[in-house]
Short mmCIF file of C-alpha atoms in Angstrom, two decimals:
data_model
loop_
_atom_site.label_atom_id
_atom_site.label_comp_id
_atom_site.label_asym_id
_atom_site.label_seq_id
_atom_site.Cartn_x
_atom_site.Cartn_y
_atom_site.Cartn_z
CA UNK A 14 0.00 0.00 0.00
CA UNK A 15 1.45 3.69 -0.93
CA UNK A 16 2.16 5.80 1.66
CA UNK A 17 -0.36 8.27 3.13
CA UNK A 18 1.54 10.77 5.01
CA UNK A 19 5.08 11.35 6.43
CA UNK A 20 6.35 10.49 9.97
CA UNK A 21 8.47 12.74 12.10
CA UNK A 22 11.01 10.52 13.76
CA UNK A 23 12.13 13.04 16.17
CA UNK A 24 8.42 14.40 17.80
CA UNK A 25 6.07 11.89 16.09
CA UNK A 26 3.87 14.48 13.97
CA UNK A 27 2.50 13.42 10.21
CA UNK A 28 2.87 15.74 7.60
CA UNK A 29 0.94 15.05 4.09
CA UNK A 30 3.36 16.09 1.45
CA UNK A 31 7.06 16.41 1.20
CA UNK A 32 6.67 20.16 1.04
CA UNK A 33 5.11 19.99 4.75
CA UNK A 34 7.94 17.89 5.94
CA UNK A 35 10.79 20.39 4.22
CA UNK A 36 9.02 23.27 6.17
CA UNK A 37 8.42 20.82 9.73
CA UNK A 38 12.29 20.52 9.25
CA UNK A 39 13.64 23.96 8.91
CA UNK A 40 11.09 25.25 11.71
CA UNK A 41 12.08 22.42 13.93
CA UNK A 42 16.00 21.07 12.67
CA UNK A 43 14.39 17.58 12.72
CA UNK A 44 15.56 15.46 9.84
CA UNK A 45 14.47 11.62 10.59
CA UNK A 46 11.40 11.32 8.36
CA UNK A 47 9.66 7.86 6.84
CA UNK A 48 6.87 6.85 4.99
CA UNK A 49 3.87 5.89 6.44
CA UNK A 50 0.39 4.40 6.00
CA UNK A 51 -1.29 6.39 8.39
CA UNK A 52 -3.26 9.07 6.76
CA UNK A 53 -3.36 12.72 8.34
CA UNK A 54 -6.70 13.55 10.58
CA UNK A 55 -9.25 16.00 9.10
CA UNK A 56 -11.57 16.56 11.83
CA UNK A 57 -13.94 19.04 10.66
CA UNK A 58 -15.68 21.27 13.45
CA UNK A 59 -19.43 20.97 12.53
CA UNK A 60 -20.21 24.30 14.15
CA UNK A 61 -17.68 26.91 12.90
CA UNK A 62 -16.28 24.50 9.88
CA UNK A 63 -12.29 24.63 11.59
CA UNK A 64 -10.03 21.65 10.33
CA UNK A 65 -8.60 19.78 13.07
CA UNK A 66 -5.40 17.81 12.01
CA UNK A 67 -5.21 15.59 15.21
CA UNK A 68 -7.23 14.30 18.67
CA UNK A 69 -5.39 16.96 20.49
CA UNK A 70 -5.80 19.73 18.77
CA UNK A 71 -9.69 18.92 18.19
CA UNK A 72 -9.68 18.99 21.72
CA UNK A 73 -7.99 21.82 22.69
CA UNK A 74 -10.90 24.10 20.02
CA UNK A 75 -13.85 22.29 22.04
CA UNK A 76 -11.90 23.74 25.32
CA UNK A 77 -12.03 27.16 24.02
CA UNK A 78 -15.53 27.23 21.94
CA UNK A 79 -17.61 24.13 23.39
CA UNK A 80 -18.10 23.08 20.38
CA UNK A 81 -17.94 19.01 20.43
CA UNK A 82 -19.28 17.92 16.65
CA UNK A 83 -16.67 17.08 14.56
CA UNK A 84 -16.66 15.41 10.91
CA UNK A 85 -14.15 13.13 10.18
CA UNK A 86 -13.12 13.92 6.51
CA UNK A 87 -9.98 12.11 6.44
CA UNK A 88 -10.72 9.39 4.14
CA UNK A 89 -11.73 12.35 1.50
CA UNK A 90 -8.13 14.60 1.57
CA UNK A 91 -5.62 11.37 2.10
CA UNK A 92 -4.02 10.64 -1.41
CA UNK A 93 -1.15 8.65 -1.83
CA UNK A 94 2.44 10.43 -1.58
CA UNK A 95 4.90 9.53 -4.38
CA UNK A 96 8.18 10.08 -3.56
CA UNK A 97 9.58 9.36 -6.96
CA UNK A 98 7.68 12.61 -8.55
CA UNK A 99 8.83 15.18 -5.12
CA UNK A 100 11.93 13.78 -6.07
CA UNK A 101 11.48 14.75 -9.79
CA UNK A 102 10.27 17.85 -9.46
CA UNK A 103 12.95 18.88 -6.64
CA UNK A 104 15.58 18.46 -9.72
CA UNK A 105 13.93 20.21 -12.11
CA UNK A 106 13.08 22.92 -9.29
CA UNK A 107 16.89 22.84 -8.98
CA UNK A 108 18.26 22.66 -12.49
CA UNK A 109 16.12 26.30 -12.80
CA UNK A 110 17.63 27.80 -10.32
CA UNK A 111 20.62 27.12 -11.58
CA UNK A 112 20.06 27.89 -14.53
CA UNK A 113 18.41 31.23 -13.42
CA UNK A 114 21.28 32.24 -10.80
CA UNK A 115 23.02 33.93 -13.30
CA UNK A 116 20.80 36.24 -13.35
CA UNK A 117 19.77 39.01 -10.46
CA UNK A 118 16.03 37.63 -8.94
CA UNK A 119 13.94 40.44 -8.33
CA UNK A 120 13.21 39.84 -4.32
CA UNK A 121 9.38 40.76 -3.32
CA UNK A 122 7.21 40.30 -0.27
CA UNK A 123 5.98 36.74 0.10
CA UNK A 124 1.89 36.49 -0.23
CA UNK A 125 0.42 35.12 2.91
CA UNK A 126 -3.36 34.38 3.72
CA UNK A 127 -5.11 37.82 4.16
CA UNK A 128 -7.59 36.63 6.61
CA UNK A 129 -5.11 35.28 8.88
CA UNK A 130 -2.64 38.62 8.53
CA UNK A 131 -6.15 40.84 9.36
CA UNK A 132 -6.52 38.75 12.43
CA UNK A 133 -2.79 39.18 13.48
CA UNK A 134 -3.23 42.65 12.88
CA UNK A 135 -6.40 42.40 15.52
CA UNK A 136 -4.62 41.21 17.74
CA UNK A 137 -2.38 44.01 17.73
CA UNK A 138 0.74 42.55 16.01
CA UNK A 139 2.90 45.18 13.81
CA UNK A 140 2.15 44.26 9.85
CA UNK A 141 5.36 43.21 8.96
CA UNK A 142 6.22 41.10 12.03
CA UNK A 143 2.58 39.47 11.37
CA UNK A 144 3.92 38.98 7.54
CA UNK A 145 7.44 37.37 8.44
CA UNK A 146 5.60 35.54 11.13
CA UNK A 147 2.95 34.11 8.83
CA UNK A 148 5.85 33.50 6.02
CA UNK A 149 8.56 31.83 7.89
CA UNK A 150 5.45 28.97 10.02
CA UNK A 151 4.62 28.26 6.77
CA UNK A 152 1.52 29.93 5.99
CA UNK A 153 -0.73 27.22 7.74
CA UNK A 154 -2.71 28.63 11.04
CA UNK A 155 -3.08 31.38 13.28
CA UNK A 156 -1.14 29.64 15.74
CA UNK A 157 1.81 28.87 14.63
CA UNK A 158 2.38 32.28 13.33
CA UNK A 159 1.57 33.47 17.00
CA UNK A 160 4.59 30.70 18.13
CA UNK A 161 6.94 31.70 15.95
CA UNK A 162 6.42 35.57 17.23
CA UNK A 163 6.77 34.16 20.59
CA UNK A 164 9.52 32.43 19.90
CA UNK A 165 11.39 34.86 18.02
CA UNK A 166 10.58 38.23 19.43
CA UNK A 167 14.09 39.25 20.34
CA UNK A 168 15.45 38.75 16.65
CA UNK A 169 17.05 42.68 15.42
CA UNK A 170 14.98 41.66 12.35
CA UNK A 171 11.62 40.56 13.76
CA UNK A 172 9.38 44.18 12.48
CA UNK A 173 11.25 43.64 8.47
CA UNK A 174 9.15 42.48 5.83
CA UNK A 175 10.55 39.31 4.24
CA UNK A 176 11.97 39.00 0.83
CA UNK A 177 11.59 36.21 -1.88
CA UNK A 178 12.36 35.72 -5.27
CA UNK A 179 9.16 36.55 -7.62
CA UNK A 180 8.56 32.68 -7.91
CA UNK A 181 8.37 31.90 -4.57
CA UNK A 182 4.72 31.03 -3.62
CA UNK A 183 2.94 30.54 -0.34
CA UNK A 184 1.18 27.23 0.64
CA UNK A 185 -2.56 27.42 0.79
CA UNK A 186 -4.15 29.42 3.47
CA UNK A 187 -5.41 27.10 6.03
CA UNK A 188 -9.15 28.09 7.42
CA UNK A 189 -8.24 30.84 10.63
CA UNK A 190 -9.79 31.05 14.02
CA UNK A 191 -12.81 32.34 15.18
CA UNK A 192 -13.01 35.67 17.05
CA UNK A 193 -13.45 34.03 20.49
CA UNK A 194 -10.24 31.63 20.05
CA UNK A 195 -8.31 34.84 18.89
CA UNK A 196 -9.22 36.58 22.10
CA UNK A 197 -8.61 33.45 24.12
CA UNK A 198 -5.11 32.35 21.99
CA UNK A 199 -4.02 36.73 22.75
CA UNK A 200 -4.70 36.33 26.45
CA UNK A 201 -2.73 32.75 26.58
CA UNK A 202 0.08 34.71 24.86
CA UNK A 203 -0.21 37.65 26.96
CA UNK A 204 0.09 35.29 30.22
CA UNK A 205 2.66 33.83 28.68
CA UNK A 206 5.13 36.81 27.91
CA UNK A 207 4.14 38.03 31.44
CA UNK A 208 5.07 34.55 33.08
CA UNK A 209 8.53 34.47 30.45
CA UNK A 210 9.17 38.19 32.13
CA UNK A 211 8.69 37.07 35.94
CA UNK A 212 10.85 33.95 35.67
CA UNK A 213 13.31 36.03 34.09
CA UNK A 214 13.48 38.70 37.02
CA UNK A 215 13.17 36.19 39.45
CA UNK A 216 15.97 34.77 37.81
CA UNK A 217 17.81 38.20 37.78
CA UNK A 218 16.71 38.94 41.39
CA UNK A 219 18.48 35.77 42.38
CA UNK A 220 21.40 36.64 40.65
CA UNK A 221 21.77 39.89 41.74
CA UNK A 222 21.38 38.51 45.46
CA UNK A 223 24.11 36.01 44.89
CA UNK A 224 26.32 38.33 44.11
CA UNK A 225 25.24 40.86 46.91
CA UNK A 226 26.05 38.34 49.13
CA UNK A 227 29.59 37.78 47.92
CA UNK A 228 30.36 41.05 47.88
CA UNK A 229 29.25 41.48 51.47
CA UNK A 230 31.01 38.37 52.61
CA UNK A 231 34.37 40.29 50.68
CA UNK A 232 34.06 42.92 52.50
CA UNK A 233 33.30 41.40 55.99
CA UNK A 234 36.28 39.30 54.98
CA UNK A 235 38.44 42.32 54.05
CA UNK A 236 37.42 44.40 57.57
CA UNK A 237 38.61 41.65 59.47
CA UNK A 238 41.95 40.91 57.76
CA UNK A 239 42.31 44.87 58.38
CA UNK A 240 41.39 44.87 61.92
CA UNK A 241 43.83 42.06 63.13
CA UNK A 242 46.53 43.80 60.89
CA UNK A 243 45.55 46.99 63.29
CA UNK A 244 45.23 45.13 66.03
CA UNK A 245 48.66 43.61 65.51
CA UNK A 246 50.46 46.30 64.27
CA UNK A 247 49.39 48.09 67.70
CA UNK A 248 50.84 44.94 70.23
CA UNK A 249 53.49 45.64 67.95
CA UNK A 250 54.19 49.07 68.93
CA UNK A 251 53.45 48.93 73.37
CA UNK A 252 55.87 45.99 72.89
CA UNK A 253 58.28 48.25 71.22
CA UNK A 254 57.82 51.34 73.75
CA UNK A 255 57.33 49.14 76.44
CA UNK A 256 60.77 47.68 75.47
CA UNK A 257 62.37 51.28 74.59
CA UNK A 258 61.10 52.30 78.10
CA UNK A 259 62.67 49.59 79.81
CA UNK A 260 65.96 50.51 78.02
CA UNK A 261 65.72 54.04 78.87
CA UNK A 262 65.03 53.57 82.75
CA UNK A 263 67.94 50.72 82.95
CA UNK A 264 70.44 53.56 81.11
CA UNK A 265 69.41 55.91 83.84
CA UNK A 266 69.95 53.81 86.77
CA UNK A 267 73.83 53.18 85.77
CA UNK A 268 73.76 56.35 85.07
CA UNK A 269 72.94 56.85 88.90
CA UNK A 270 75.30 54.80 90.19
CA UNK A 271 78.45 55.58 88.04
CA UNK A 272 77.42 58.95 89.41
CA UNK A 273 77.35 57.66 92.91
CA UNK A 274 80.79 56.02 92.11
CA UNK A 275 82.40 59.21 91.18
CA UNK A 276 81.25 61.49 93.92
CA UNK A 277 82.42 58.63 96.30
CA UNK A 278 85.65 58.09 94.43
CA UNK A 279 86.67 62.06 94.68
CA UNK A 280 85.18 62.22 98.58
CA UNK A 281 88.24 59.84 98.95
CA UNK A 282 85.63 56.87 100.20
CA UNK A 283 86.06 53.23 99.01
CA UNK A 284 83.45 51.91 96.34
CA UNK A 285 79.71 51.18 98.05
CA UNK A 286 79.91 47.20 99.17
CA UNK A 287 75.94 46.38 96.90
CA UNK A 288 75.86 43.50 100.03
CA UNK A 289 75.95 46.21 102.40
CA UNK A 290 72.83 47.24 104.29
CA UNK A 291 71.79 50.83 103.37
CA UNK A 292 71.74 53.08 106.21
CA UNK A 293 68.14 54.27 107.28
CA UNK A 294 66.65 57.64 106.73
CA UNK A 295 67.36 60.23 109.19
CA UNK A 296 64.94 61.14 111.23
CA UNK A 297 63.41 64.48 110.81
CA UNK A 298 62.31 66.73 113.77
CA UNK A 299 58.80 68.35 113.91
CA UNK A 300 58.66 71.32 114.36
CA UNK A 301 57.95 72.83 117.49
CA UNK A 302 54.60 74.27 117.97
CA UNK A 303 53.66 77.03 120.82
CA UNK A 304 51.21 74.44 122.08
CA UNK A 305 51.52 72.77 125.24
CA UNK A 306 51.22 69.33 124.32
CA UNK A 307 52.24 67.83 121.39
CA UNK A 308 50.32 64.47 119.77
CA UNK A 309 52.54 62.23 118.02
CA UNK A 310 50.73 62.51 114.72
CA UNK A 311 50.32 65.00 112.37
CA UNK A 312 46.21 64.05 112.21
CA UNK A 313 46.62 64.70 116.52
CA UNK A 314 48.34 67.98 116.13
CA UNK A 315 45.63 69.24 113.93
CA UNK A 316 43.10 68.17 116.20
CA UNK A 317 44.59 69.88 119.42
CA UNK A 318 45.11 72.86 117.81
CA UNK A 319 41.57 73.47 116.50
CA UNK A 320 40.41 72.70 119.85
CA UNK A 321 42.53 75.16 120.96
CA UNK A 322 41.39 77.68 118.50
CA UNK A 323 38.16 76.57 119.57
CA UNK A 324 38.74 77.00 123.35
CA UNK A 325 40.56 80.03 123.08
CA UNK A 326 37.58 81.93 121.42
CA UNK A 327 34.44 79.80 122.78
CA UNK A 328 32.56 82.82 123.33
CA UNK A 329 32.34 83.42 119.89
CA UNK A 330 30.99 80.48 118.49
CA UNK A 331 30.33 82.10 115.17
CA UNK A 332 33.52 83.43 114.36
CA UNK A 333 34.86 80.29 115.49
CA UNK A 334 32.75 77.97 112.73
CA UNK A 335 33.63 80.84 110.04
CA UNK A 336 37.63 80.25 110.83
CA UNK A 337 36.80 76.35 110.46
CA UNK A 338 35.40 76.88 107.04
CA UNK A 339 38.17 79.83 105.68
CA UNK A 340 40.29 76.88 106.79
CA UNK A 341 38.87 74.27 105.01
CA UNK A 342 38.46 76.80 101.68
CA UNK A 343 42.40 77.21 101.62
CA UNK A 344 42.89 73.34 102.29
CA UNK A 345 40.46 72.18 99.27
CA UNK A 346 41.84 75.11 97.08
CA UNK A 347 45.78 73.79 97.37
CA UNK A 348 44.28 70.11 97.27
CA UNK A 349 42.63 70.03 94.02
CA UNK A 350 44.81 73.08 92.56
CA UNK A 351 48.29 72.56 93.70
CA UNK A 352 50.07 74.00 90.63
CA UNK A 353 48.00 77.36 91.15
CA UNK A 354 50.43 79.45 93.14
CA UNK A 355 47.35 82.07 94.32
CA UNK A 356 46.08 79.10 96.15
CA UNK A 357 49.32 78.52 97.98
CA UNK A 358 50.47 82.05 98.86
CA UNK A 359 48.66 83.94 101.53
CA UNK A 360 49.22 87.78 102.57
CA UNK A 361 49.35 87.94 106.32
CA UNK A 362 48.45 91.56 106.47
CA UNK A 363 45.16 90.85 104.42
CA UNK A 364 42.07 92.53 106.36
CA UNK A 365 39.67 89.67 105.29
CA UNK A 366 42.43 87.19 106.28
CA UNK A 367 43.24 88.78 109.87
CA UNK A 368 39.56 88.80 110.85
CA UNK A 369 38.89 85.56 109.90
CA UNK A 370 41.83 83.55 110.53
CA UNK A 371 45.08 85.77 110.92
CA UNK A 372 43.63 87.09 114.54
CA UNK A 373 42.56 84.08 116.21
CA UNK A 374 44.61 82.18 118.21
CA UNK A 375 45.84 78.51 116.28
CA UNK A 376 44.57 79.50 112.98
CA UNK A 377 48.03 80.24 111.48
CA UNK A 378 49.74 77.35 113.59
CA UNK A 379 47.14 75.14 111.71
CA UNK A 380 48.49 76.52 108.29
CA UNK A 381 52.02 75.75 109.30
CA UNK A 382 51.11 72.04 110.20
CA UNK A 383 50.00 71.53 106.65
CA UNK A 384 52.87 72.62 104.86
CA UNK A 385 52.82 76.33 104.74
CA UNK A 386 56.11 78.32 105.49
CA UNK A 387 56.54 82.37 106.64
CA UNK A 388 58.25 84.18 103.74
CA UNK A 389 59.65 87.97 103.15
CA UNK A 390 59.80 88.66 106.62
CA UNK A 391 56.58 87.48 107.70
CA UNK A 392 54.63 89.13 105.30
CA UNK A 393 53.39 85.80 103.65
CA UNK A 394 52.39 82.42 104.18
CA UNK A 395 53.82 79.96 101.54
CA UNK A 396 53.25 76.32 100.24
CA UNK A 397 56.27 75.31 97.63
CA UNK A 398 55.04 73.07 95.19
CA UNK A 399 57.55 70.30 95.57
CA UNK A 400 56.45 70.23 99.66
CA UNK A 401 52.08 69.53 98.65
CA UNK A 402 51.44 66.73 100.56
CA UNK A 403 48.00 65.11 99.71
CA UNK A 404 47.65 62.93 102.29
CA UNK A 405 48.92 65.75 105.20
CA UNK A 406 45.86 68.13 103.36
CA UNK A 407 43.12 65.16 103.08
CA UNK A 408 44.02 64.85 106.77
CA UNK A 409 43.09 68.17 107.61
CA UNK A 410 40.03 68.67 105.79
CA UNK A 411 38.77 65.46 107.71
CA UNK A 412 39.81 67.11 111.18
CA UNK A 413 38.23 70.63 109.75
CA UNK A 414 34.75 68.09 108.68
CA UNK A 415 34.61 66.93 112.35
CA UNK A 416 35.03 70.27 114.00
CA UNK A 417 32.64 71.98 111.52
CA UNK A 418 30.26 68.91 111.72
CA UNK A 419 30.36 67.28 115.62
CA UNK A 420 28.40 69.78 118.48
CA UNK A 421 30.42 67.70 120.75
CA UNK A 422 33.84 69.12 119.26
CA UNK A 423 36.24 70.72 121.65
CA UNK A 424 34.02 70.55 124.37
CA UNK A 425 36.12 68.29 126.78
#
């Protein structure tokens, strides 16, 4: 039996004429065809009158129109495929053009089915991307024009008009959809170029991410190396002072004791035995105060002398209290000022002074026990810098607290 129809190798699809399967190849780069039996479906629609060429596609127009009557017509169109005369006709088709190929072709726009480049245009497609579209799927339906725009919408060429030699004919128009498939197969294709643009920004927004990420983790990278370079470089540099100051302090002390040397060599003594047990410190006297008794401490000798001051004048209790606290103002003043010399120098002759301090009985005495000296003849009262002893003035502001602060103070 002569062979009905064509078989794809590669996807399976029949095609009724060699021209089909020349076009099914350079759409699709398959090229495993074989003769077969089998004719092609013609399942006519009963309804609207649209050829069907398989099961699926007959199903896929009842989807979209309900329509469910179809006409099977195959037996009518299936006519015997003879390979012989393709074959035939292919070389003659070939010894004209090259017979003609030495001679310019004048290149034209390939006719395609009117109805089905008015219902491109409807569905908003540019005329000459409608034209190449319905050229280059071979003429045959709506919908594969509309998949080859899909497929090639990013082509630099896609809005050109095609061109052919004068010769070149179009296939037979195939019967078009109706209006409601158009609007249904223009919505599909709409959700399907918005779906094609999502995945692609998803696919962009993960990108972009990715690489977000490893520039972050560059940078968090590139901190750190930094900081324990810093922190390194630093160690580095208190190990070196550290090191330079022990240096420095070592050089002085031998420069101590070759000093020591000398001034013991020229005093005529012999060199300092390092075994030897220093001698101690001599003892300094106190100096003698005009009070009676004398405590052993320098904290007691404050005390008994503001209860002096405070016996001495106990009829004035008022002018007692405001000696206590001109006291205690000098005392903090030196204390957290010592390098202020206005703090440490007082004139004796001073009005405010005498009547506060200068003329009662201890209140000078009490200066002298914490450090301050007579100078010019008396006319001053003097702390030297290199003699401020802290912890002789935190002692007297704590005696000068207690007799400010205790009723009891200097009573006894």
């Amino acid at each position: 039996m002569a062979g009905l129809s064509l078989k794809c190798g590669d996807c399976g699809i029949l095609l009724r004429s060699v021209e089909e399967a020349q076009e099914h190849a350079e759409l699709t780069k398959h090229s495993d065809f074989s003769e077969s039996t089998e004719a092609v479906l013609n399942l006519v629609c009963s309804t609207c009158g649209k050829p069907c060429r398989s099961k699926t596609e007959s199903d896929l127009h009842t989807k979209r129109t309900g329509h469910t009557e179809f006409e099977d017509k195959t037996l009518e169109v299936a006519k015997p495929i003879s390979l012989e005369v393709e074959k035939d006709r292919n070389m003659e088709d070939a010894q004209g053009e090259s017979s003609s190929s030495c001679q310019p072709q004048e290149m034209v726009v390939p006719e395609v089915d009117q109805k089905l480049l008015e219902e491109l245009e409807g569905m908003g497609f540019p005329k000459a991307r409608a034209i190449r579209a319905l050229h280059y799927s071979g003429n045959t339906s709506l919908e594969a024009a509309v998949n080859w725009v899909v497929e090639h919408e990013n082509d630099a060429d896609i809005d050109e008009l095609p061109k052919v030699p004068v010769n070149t004919k179009s296939e037979a128009a195939q019967p078009s959809l109706t209006p409601e498939e158009m609007k249904i197969k223009a919505q599909e294709l709409r959700e399907r170029a918005r779906k094609k643009k999502e995945e692609e920004e998803k696919r962009m927004e993960r990108e972009r991410e990715k690489e977000r990420i490893r520039v972050g983790k560059e940078l968090l990278e590139a901190k750190r190396i930094e900081e324990d370079n810093e922190r390194k470089r630093l160690m580095a540099l208190r190990k070196a002072e550290k090191e330079e100051e022990r240096r420095a302090r070592e050089k002085i002390r031998q420069k101590l004791e070759e000093d020591k040397a000398e001034r013991r060599r020229k005093l005529g003594l012999p060199p300092e035995d390092p075994d030897a047990a220093k001698p101690s410190a001599p003892v300094v006297e106190e100096k003698k105060s005009s009070l009676p008794v004398r405590p052993a401490t320098k904290a007691e000798q404050m005390r008994e002398c503001l209860r002096s001051l405070k016996q001495n004048h106990k009829d004035d209790e008022a002018k007692v209290k405001t000696a206590f606290n001109t006291l205690l103002t000098y005392v903090k003043n030196v204390a957290t000022n010592p390098n202020e010399e206005k703090f440490r120098k007082i004139r004796l002759t001073n009005a405010t002074f005498q009547a506060r301090v200068g003329a009662l009985k201890g209140g000078i005495e009490f200066l002298e026990l914490c450090g301050f000296e007579k100078i010019e003849g008396g006319e001053f009262l003097f702390l030297p810098r290199d003699t401020v002893n802290k912890a002789v003035l935190n002692e007297a502001g704590t005696e000068l607290n207690n007799a400010i602060n205790n009723p009891f103070f200097g009573v006894l």
